[in-house]
mmCIF file of C-alpha atoms in Angstrom:
data_model
loop_
_atom_site.group_PDB
_atom_site.id
_atom_site.type_symbol
_atom_site.label_atom_id
_atom_site.label_comp_id
_atom_site.label_asym_id
_atom_site.label_seq_id
_atom_site.Cartn_x
_atom_site.Cartn_y
_atom_site.Cartn_z
ATOM 1 C CA MET A 18 4.909 60.156 268.249
ATOM 2 C CA GLY A 19 7.065 61.831 265.634
ATOM 3 C CA ASN A 20 6.445 65.111 267.415
ATOM 4 C CA ALA A 21 7.489 63.617 270.772
ATOM 5 C CA LEU A 22 10.768 62.303 269.378
ATOM 6 C CA ARG A 23 11.359 65.487 267.421
ATOM 7 C CA LEU A 24 10.796 67.619 270.512
ATOM 8 C CA LEU A 25 13.263 65.567 272.560
ATOM 9 C CA TYR A 26 15.852 65.666 269.795
ATOM 10 C CA GLU A 27 15.423 69.412 269.273
ATOM 11 C CA LYS A 28 15.913 69.940 272.998
ATOM 12 C CA SER A 29 19.184 68.050 272.702
ATOM 13 C CA LEU A 30 20.302 70.485 269.970
ATOM 14 C CA GLU A 31 19.868 73.274 272.483
ATOM 15 C CA ALA A 32 22.783 71.677 274.354
ATOM 16 C CA VAL A 33 25.303 73.457 272.072
ATOM 17 C CA VAL A 34 25.991 77.060 271.202
ATOM 18 C CA ILE A 35 28.132 78.542 268.424
ATOM 19 C CA THR A 36 30.562 81.126 269.750
ATOM 20 C CA GLU A 37 31.691 84.292 267.968
ATOM 21 C CA GLY A 38 34.803 82.445 266.841
ATOM 22 C CA GLY A 39 32.653 79.800 265.150
ATOM 23 C CA SER A 40 33.442 76.952 267.554
ATOM 24 C CA VAL A 41 30.757 74.720 269.055
ATOM 25 C CA GLU A 42 30.624 74.628 272.846
ATOM 26 C CA PRO A 43 28.291 72.802 275.229
ATOM 27 C CA ARG A 44 25.396 74.576 276.858
ATOM 28 C CA TYR A 45 23.650 73.298 280.010
ATOM 29 C CA THR A 46 20.655 71.083 279.244
ATOM 30 C CA THR A 47 18.433 68.740 281.245
ATOM 31 C CA THR A 48 18.427 66.132 278.453
ATOM 32 C CA ALA A 49 21.204 63.564 278.860
ATOM 33 C CA PRO A 50 23.249 62.995 275.675
ATOM 34 C CA GLU A 51 22.574 59.244 275.859
ATOM 35 C CA VAL A 52 18.832 59.942 275.759
ATOM 36 C CA SER A 53 18.970 62.441 272.916
ATOM 37 C CA ALA A 54 21.199 60.087 270.906
ATOM 38 C CA LEU A 55 18.577 57.343 270.950
ATOM 39 C CA ALA A 56 15.809 59.878 270.286
ATOM 40 C CA ARG A 57 17.742 61.136 267.253
ATOM 41 C CA ASP A 58 18.226 57.615 265.903
ATOM 42 C CA LEU A 59 14.589 56.632 266.462
ATOM 43 C CA LEU A 60 13.431 59.831 264.757
ATOM 44 C CA ASN A 61 15.698 59.032 261.815
ATOM 45 C CA PHE A 62 14.424 55.431 261.754
ATOM 46 C CA GLU A 63 10.819 56.652 261.707
ATOM 47 C CA ARG A 64 11.621 58.849 258.704
ATOM 48 C CA THR A 65 13.933 56.528 256.738
ATOM 49 C CA SER A 66 13.659 52.985 258.231
ATOM 50 C CA LEU A 67 17.454 53.066 258.578
ATOM 51 C CA VAL A 68 19.407 52.140 261.698
ATOM 52 C CA PRO A 69 22.675 53.895 262.686
ATOM 53 C CA GLU A 70 25.332 53.175 260.062
ATOM 54 C CA ASP A 71 28.046 52.262 262.586
ATOM 55 C CA LEU A 72 25.853 50.018 264.750
ATOM 56 C CA SER A 73 27.100 46.877 262.960
ATOM 57 C CA GLN A 74 30.569 47.588 264.306
ATOM 58 C CA HIS A 75 29.233 47.111 267.838
ATOM 59 C CA VAL A 76 26.688 44.270 267.581
ATOM 60 C CA ALA A 77 26.941 40.806 266.045
ATOM 61 C CA SER A 78 23.385 40.488 264.709
ATOM 62 C CA SER A 79 22.494 41.229 261.100
ATOM 63 C CA ARG A 80 21.217 44.527 259.762
ATOM 64 C CA LYS A 81 17.822 42.873 259.273
ATOM 65 C CA ALA A 82 17.695 42.005 262.981
ATOM 66 C CA GLN A 83 18.730 45.547 263.879
ATOM 67 C CA VAL A 84 15.822 46.934 261.852
ATOM 68 C CA LYS A 85 13.450 44.749 263.871
ATOM 69 C CA TRP A 86 14.957 46.071 267.109
ATOM 70 C CA TYR A 87 14.426 49.671 266.155
ATOM 71 C CA GLY A 88 10.887 48.979 264.998
ATOM 72 C CA LYS A 89 10.092 47.534 268.421
ATOM 73 C CA LEU A 90 11.896 50.354 270.230
ATOM 74 C CA LEU A 91 10.042 52.963 268.201
ATOM 75 C CA GLN A 92 6.704 51.391 269.132
ATOM 76 C CA ALA A 93 7.725 51.106 272.790
ATOM 77 C CA TRP A 94 8.725 54.761 272.864
ATOM 78 C CA LYS A 95 5.358 55.715 271.408
ATOM 79 C CA GLU A 96 3.555 53.825 274.150
ATOM 80 C CA ALA A 97 5.801 54.908 277.044
ATOM 81 C CA LYS A 98 4.029 57.135 279.560
ATOM 82 C CA PRO A 99 5.845 59.161 280.709
ATOM 83 C CA ARG A 100 8.573 59.274 278.082
ATOM 84 C CA PRO A 101 11.988 58.095 279.313
ATOM 85 C CA LYS A 102 14.133 61.088 280.207
ATOM 86 C CA THR A 103 17.161 59.634 281.994
ATOM 87 C CA PRO A 104 19.815 57.129 280.864
ATOM 88 C CA GLU A 105 18.462 54.624 283.395
ATOM 89 C CA GLU A 106 14.915 54.940 282.051
ATOM 90 C CA VAL A 107 16.094 54.585 278.453
ATOM 91 C CA ALA A 108 18.192 51.529 279.348
ATOM 92 C CA ARG A 109 15.214 49.912 281.043
ATOM 93 C CA LEU A 110 13.014 50.613 277.994
ATOM 94 C CA ILE A 111 15.563 48.951 275.704
ATOM 95 C CA VAL A 112 16.060 45.870 277.865
ATOM 96 C CA GLU A 113 12.372 45.322 278.587
ATOM 97 C CA THR A 114 11.464 45.795 274.907
ATOM 98 C CA LEU A 115 14.181 43.490 273.579
ATOM 99 C CA SER A 116 14.370 41.030 276.488
ATOM 100 C CA ARG A 117 13.673 38.038 274.206
ATOM 101 C CA HIS A 118 16.736 38.754 272.081
ATOM 102 C CA GLN A 119 20.305 37.629 272.704
ATOM 103 C CA MET A 120 21.689 39.050 275.943
ATOM 104 C CA ALA A 121 25.010 39.815 274.240
ATOM 105 C CA ASP A 122 23.208 41.969 271.659
ATOM 106 C CA LEU A 123 21.438 43.889 274.419
ATOM 107 C CA GLU A 124 24.725 44.520 276.211
ATOM 108 C CA ASP A 125 26.327 45.737 272.993
ATOM 109 C CA LEU A 126 23.383 47.985 272.168
ATOM 110 C CA LEU A 127 23.479 49.580 275.622
ATOM 111 C CA GLU A 128 27.227 50.117 275.288
ATOM 112 C CA PHE A 129 26.660 51.674 271.842
ATOM 113 C CA TYR A 130 24.576 54.375 273.542
ATOM 114 C CA ASP A 131 26.777 54.420 276.652
ATOM 115 C CA LEU A 132 23.814 53.385 278.822
ATOM 116 C CA PRO A 133 23.915 51.649 282.224
ATOM 117 C CA HIS A 134 22.806 48.051 282.506
ATOM 118 C CA PRO A 135 24.045 45.915 285.465
ATOM 119 C CA THR A 136 20.954 46.202 287.692
ATOM 120 C CA ILE A 137 18.521 45.937 284.819
ATOM 121 C CA PHE A 138 20.274 42.874 283.407
ATOM 122 C CA GLU A 139 20.141 41.121 286.764
ATOM 123 C CA GLU A 140 16.383 41.560 286.725
ATOM 124 C CA ILE A 141 15.917 40.358 283.147
ATOM 125 C CA SER A 142 18.351 37.423 283.340
ATOM 126 C CA THR A 143 17.066 36.072 286.674
ATOM 127 C CA GLY A 144 13.419 36.971 286.205
ATOM 128 C CA VAL A 145 13.409 38.557 289.648
ATOM 129 C CA PRO A 146 12.629 42.264 290.111
ATOM 130 C CA THR A 147 15.621 44.051 291.658
ATOM 131 C CA ARG A 148 13.384 46.934 292.665
ATOM 132 C CA LEU A 149 10.060 46.425 294.361
ATOM 133 C CA PRO A 150 7.206 46.745 291.846
ATOM 134 C CA GLU A 151 4.489 49.298 292.478
ATOM 135 C CA GLY A 152 1.969 48.126 295.050
ATOM 136 C CA VAL A 153 4.273 45.788 296.995
ATOM 137 C CA LYS A 154 3.721 46.225 300.742
ATOM 138 C CA PHE A 155 6.754 44.267 301.871
ATOM 139 C CA GLU A 156 9.212 41.557 300.840
ATOM 140 C CA MET A 157 9.997 38.259 302.584
ATOM 141 C CA HIS A 158 12.715 35.648 302.191
ATOM 142 C CA THR A 159 11.612 32.269 303.451
ATOM 143 C CA LEU A 160 13.271 29.270 304.981
ATOM 144 C CA PRO A 161 13.294 26.145 302.763
ATOM 145 C CA VAL A 162 9.703 25.243 301.934
ATOM 146 C CA ASP A 163 8.175 21.882 302.776
ATOM 147 C CA GLY A 164 6.314 20.629 299.707
ATOM 148 C CA ASN A 165 3.821 18.944 302.019
ATOM 149 C CA LYS A 166 2.757 22.423 303.138
ATOM 150 C CA VAL A 167 1.266 23.140 299.707
ATOM 151 C CA PRO A 168 -2.521 22.614 299.995
ATOM 152 C CA ASP A 169 -3.403 23.348 296.347
ATOM 153 C CA GLY A 170 -2.153 24.887 293.123
ATOM 154 C CA ASP A 171 -2.278 28.526 294.174
ATOM 155 C CA GLY A 172 -1.471 28.513 297.881
ATOM 156 C CA LEU A 173 1.231 27.462 300.305
ATOM 157 C CA TYR A 174 2.578 27.907 303.815
ATOM 158 C CA VAL A 175 6.017 29.420 304.335
ATOM 159 C CA TYR A 176 8.200 30.213 307.322
ATOM 160 C CA VAL A 177 10.408 33.256 307.844
ATOM 161 C CA ASN A 178 13.287 33.330 310.312
ATOM 162 C CA THR A 179 12.558 35.738 313.165
ATOM 163 C CA ASP A 180 16.190 36.892 312.966
ATOM 164 C CA ASP A 181 14.980 38.874 309.965
ATOM 165 C CA PRO A 182 14.923 42.572 311.006
ATOM 166 C CA ARG A 183 11.307 42.972 309.971
ATOM 167 C CA GLU A 184 10.267 39.994 312.102
ATOM 168 C CA SER A 185 12.524 40.403 315.132
ATOM 169 C CA SER A 186 10.874 43.615 316.286
ATOM 170 C CA ASN A 187 7.362 42.151 316.072
ATOM 171 C CA ILE A 188 7.620 38.864 317.978
ATOM 172 C CA PRO A 189 5.011 38.760 320.768
ATOM 173 C CA ARG A 190 6.636 38.569 324.193
ATOM 174 C CA ALA A 191 4.544 35.496 325.053
ATOM 175 C CA VAL A 192 5.989 33.657 322.044
ATOM 176 C CA LEU A 193 9.560 34.576 322.980
ATOM 177 C CA MET A 194 9.014 33.379 326.542
ATOM 178 C CA ALA A 195 7.439 30.122 325.357
ATOM 179 C CA ALA A 196 10.396 29.468 323.025
ATOM 180 C CA VAL A 197 12.917 30.026 325.848
ATOM 181 C CA GLN A 198 10.926 27.876 328.283
ATOM 182 C CA ARG A 199 10.607 25.116 325.683
ATOM 183 C CA SER A 200 14.383 25.008 325.212
ATOM 184 C CA LYS A 201 14.858 24.697 328.961
ATOM 185 C CA ALA A 202 12.215 21.968 329.199
ATOM 186 C CA ARG A 203 13.905 19.953 326.469
ATOM 187 C CA ALA A 204 17.285 20.375 328.152
ATOM 188 C CA MET A 205 15.756 18.917 331.301
ATOM 189 C CA LYS A 206 14.119 16.152 329.226
ATOM 190 C CA ASN A 207 10.681 17.375 330.272
ATOM 191 C CA TYR A 208 9.249 16.546 326.859
ATOM 192 C CA ALA A 209 5.611 16.784 327.941
ATOM 193 C CA ARG A 210 6.129 20.416 328.985
ATOM 194 C CA ALA A 211 8.165 21.106 325.846
ATOM 195 C CA ASP A 212 5.354 19.729 323.682
ATOM 196 C CA GLU A 213 2.800 21.865 325.517
ATOM 197 C CA LEU A 214 4.877 24.978 324.862
ATOM 198 C CA ARG A 215 5.383 23.974 321.228
ATOM 199 C CA LYS A 216 1.598 23.904 320.735
ATOM 200 C CA LYS A 217 1.340 27.349 322.330
ATOM 201 C CA ILE A 218 3.931 28.682 319.893
ATOM 202 C CA ILE A 219 2.109 27.153 316.907
ATOM 203 C CA GLU A 220 -1.236 28.605 318.026
ATOM 204 C CA SER A 221 0.404 32.043 317.957
ATOM 205 C CA GLY A 222 1.444 31.616 314.323
ATOM 206 C CA TYR A 223 5.054 30.620 314.941
ATOM 207 C CA ARG A 224 7.078 27.419 314.778
ATOM 208 C CA VAL A 225 10.404 26.153 316.136
ATOM 209 C CA ILE A 226 12.203 24.633 313.144
ATOM 210 C CA ASP A 227 15.375 22.576 312.810
ATOM 211 C CA PHE A 228 17.529 24.380 310.279
ATOM 212 C CA ARG A 229 21.155 23.453 309.615
ATOM 213 C CA ASN A 230 21.443 21.574 312.906
ATOM 214 C CA GLU A 231 20.043 24.515 314.822
ATOM 215 C CA GLU A 232 16.609 25.246 316.256
ATOM 216 C CA ILE A 233 15.263 28.598 315.146
ATOM 217 C CA LEU A 234 12.034 30.441 315.812
ATOM 218 C CA ALA A 235 10.130 31.160 312.598
ATOM 219 C CA ARG A 236 6.902 32.918 311.754
ATOM 220 C CA GLU A 237 4.336 31.163 309.598
ATOM 221 C CA TYR A 238 2.659 32.876 306.647
ATOM 222 C CA ARG A 239 -0.169 31.631 304.466
ATOM 223 C CA ILE A 240 0.431 32.663 300.873
ATOM 224 C CA ARG A 241 -2.038 33.063 298.012
ATOM 225 C CA LEU A 242 -0.365 33.347 294.610
ATOM 226 C CA ARG A 243 -1.394 36.662 293.117
ATOM 227 C CA GLY A 244 -3.147 36.789 289.761
ATOM 228 C CA ILE A 245 -3.889 33.105 289.194
ATOM 229 C CA ASP A 246 -6.663 30.708 290.202
ATOM 230 C CA ALA A 247 -5.813 27.007 290.115
ATOM 231 C CA PRO A 248 -8.449 24.252 289.896
ATOM 232 C CA GLU A 249 -9.893 23.240 293.265
ATOM 233 C CA MET A 250 -8.770 19.850 294.579
ATOM 234 C CA LEU A 251 -12.072 18.209 293.591
ATOM 235 C CA MET A 252 -11.874 19.606 290.068
ATOM 236 C CA PRO A 253 -10.041 18.071 287.112
ATOM 237 C CA PHE A 254 -6.321 18.930 287.296
ATOM 238 C CA GLY A 255 -6.638 20.095 290.906
ATOM 239 C CA GLU A 256 -4.231 17.428 292.145
ATOM 240 C CA GLU A 257 -1.845 18.003 289.227
ATOM 241 C CA ALA A 258 -1.726 21.731 289.998
ATOM 242 C CA LYS A 259 -0.942 21.049 293.649
ATOM 243 C CA GLN A 260 1.816 18.596 292.783
ATOM 244 C CA GLU A 261 3.403 20.967 290.262
ATOM 245 C CA LEU A 262 3.559 23.843 292.749
ATOM 246 C CA ALA A 263 4.869 21.530 295.484
ATOM 247 C CA LYS A 264 7.596 20.225 293.166
ATOM 248 C CA LEU A 265 8.591 23.772 292.228
ATOM 249 C CA VAL A 266 8.995 25.101 295.785
ATOM 250 C CA HIS A 267 10.007 22.037 297.817
ATOM 251 C CA GLY A 268 13.289 22.556 299.629
ATOM 252 C CA LYS A 269 13.709 26.030 298.145
ATOM 253 C CA CYS A 270 14.039 29.421 299.823
ATOM 254 C CA LEU A 271 11.551 31.759 298.184
ATOM 255 C CA ARG A 272 11.432 35.464 297.529
ATOM 256 C CA VAL A 273 7.904 36.640 298.330
ATOM 257 C CA LEU A 274 6.572 40.059 297.251
ATOM 258 C CA VAL A 275 3.424 40.764 299.268
ATOM 259 C CA TYR A 276 0.747 43.088 297.885
ATOM 260 C CA GLY A 277 -1.791 42.724 300.691
ATOM 261 C CA LYS A 278 -4.139 40.221 302.322
ATOM 262 C CA ASP A 279 -7.277 38.537 301.051
ATOM 263 C CA GLN A 280 -10.535 37.919 302.915
ATOM 264 C CA HIS A 281 -9.071 34.737 304.409
ATOM 265 C CA GLY A 282 -6.045 36.483 305.902
ATOM 266 C CA ARG A 283 -3.606 35.073 303.353
ATOM 267 C CA CYS A 284 -0.773 37.186 301.965
ATOM 268 C CA VAL A 285 -1.450 37.809 298.275
ATOM 269 C CA ALA A 286 1.970 37.622 296.690
ATOM 270 C CA ASP A 287 4.260 37.040 293.736
ATOM 271 C CA ILE A 288 6.569 34.073 294.320
ATOM 272 C CA TYR A 289 10.092 33.669 292.952
ATOM 273 C CA CYS A 290 11.981 30.396 293.343
ATOM 274 C CA ASN A 291 15.652 30.563 292.323
ATOM 275 C CA GLY A 292 14.718 33.212 289.754
ATOM 276 C CA ILE A 293 11.697 31.253 288.483
ATOM 277 C CA PHE A 294 8.373 33.078 288.636
ATOM 278 C CA ALA A 295 5.898 30.572 290.092
ATOM 279 C CA GLN A 296 2.791 32.078 288.509
ATOM 280 C CA GLU A 297 4.387 31.962 285.063
ATOM 281 C CA VAL A 298 5.104 28.244 285.477
ATOM 282 C CA MET A 299 1.547 27.451 286.568
ATOM 283 C CA LEU A 300 -0.025 29.412 283.713
ATOM 284 C CA LYS A 301 2.279 28.075 280.991
ATOM 285 C CA LYS A 302 1.676 24.488 282.119
ATOM 286 C CA GLY A 303 -2.064 24.985 281.927
ATOM 287 C CA LEU A 304 -2.534 24.388 285.643
ATOM 288 C CA ALA A 305 -4.122 27.712 286.529
ATOM 289 C CA TRP A 306 -6.415 30.368 285.138
ATOM 290 C CA HIS A 307 -5.466 34.012 284.864
ATOM 291 C CA TYR A 308 -7.576 35.604 287.612
ATOM 292 C CA VAL A 309 -8.558 38.614 285.523
ATOM 293 C CA ALA A 310 -11.015 39.970 288.098
ATOM 294 C CA TYR A 311 -8.111 40.715 290.432
ATOM 295 C CA ASP A 312 -5.084 41.044 288.163
ATOM 296 C CA GLN A 313 -4.780 42.585 284.696
ATOM 297 C CA ARG A 314 -1.118 41.904 283.928
ATOM 298 C CA VAL A 315 -0.761 41.471 280.174
ATOM 299 C CA GLU A 316 1.913 38.773 280.438
ATOM 300 C CA PHE A 317 -0.448 36.607 282.498
ATOM 301 C CA ALA A 318 -3.040 36.723 279.732
ATOM 302 C CA THR A 319 -0.329 35.872 277.195
ATOM 303 C CA TRP A 320 0.904 32.842 279.162
ATOM 304 C CA ARG A 321 -2.643 31.574 279.600
ATOM 305 C CA LYS A 322 -3.346 31.937 275.878
ATOM 306 C CA GLU A 323 -0.133 30.085 275.007
ATOM 307 C CA ALA A 324 -1.156 27.128 277.181
ATOM 308 C CA GLN A 325 -4.664 27.151 275.740
ATOM 309 C CA ALA A 326 -3.334 27.179 272.174
ATOM 310 C CA LYS A 327 -1.136 24.163 272.966
ATOM 311 C CA ARG A 328 -4.013 22.413 274.777
ATOM 312 C CA THR A 329 -1.755 22.007 277.791
ATOM 313 C CA GLY A 330 -3.005 20.886 281.191
ATOM 314 C CA LEU A 331 -6.618 21.804 281.914
ATOM 315 C CA TRP A 332 -6.873 23.177 278.351
ATOM 316 C CA VAL A 333 -7.008 19.635 277.036
ATOM 317 C CA HIS A 334 -10.725 20.213 277.531
ATOM 318 C CA SER A 335 -12.320 22.681 275.132
ATOM 319 C CA ASN A 336 -14.348 24.432 277.818
ATOM 320 C CA PRO A 337 -12.940 23.691 281.301
ATOM 321 C CA GLU A 338 -14.946 24.908 284.266
ATOM 322 C CA LYS A 339 -13.630 28.056 285.911
ATOM 323 C CA PRO A 340 -12.642 27.633 289.579
ATOM 324 C CA TRP A 341 -14.586 30.690 290.739
ATOM 325 C CA GLU A 342 -17.731 29.388 289.058
ATOM 326 C CA TRP A 343 -17.180 25.952 290.610
ATOM 327 C CA ARG A 344 -16.832 27.525 294.086
ATOM 328 C CA LYS A 345 -19.981 29.548 293.616
ATOM 329 C CA LYS A 346 -21.922 26.472 292.481
ATOM 330 C CA ASN A 347 -20.594 24.396 295.353
ATOM 331 C CA LYS A 348 -20.782 27.289 297.873
ATOM 332 C CA ARG A 349 -17.087 27.167 298.699
#
């Protein structure tokens, strides 16, 4: 690690040249000064355990707290693959490493190194990725969710307005025609015909929904929360898990990041509700297992361990049955 920091810092020294007159002038380099400045300070910290002398003029926290920051940053830099090379990458490393510290301190630290931060801070403060994570196939924004459309603790049904550009170009012609004909039938008070057309629309995976005193055509999606496995409804805490998820999403418009589909045709997705990460809530409340076979995110394992240590939810039992084992035993 020392070599990696040293190499980056030495490259930054190549950014200057001493002229014949003895003055120092800049030379073109691919290493941004903001990056080399942090590399220099981390290299110095690794050698001396000292933080920049003038840092206290820019941040409110104590020198002891600053030492902890640089220890964490040094470790993060060691583990970063590839190493951050741009101001944006360095800013992201700092914010992600120190995200549990005071936001004001993070802002001051970024300003100390003249690093960008608006987009990154939006992501950290709201808990919602501002850029699509690797592996995301597409993103959806739903209409308000009906809590009664939550069948269990790791699944739900959502509706997306077909005015959405991604949806509008993919509506089957038969569905469009049925929606138009249904509106005409209702206008003529031919409710039997309207109901017949409504069923046809539903069978095609769509629904006409009243939204803000207006009828809109929406597409239905079945969602499976990625990375967790909640107790089945016949298992202990199955009902509690369902109720918790329903309470979280009811009446809310969700941001849905879809990674693919499972064997049942459900969209496997991360769910964000007003900046709250649904899977984090379910794991921390002990109402779901980390589904390690399909998801290896470290934070999921951490949240599950925290709930287990507190004996929260299903962890009130010392050895609760795993949902996947229960399904196998009961052939579900």
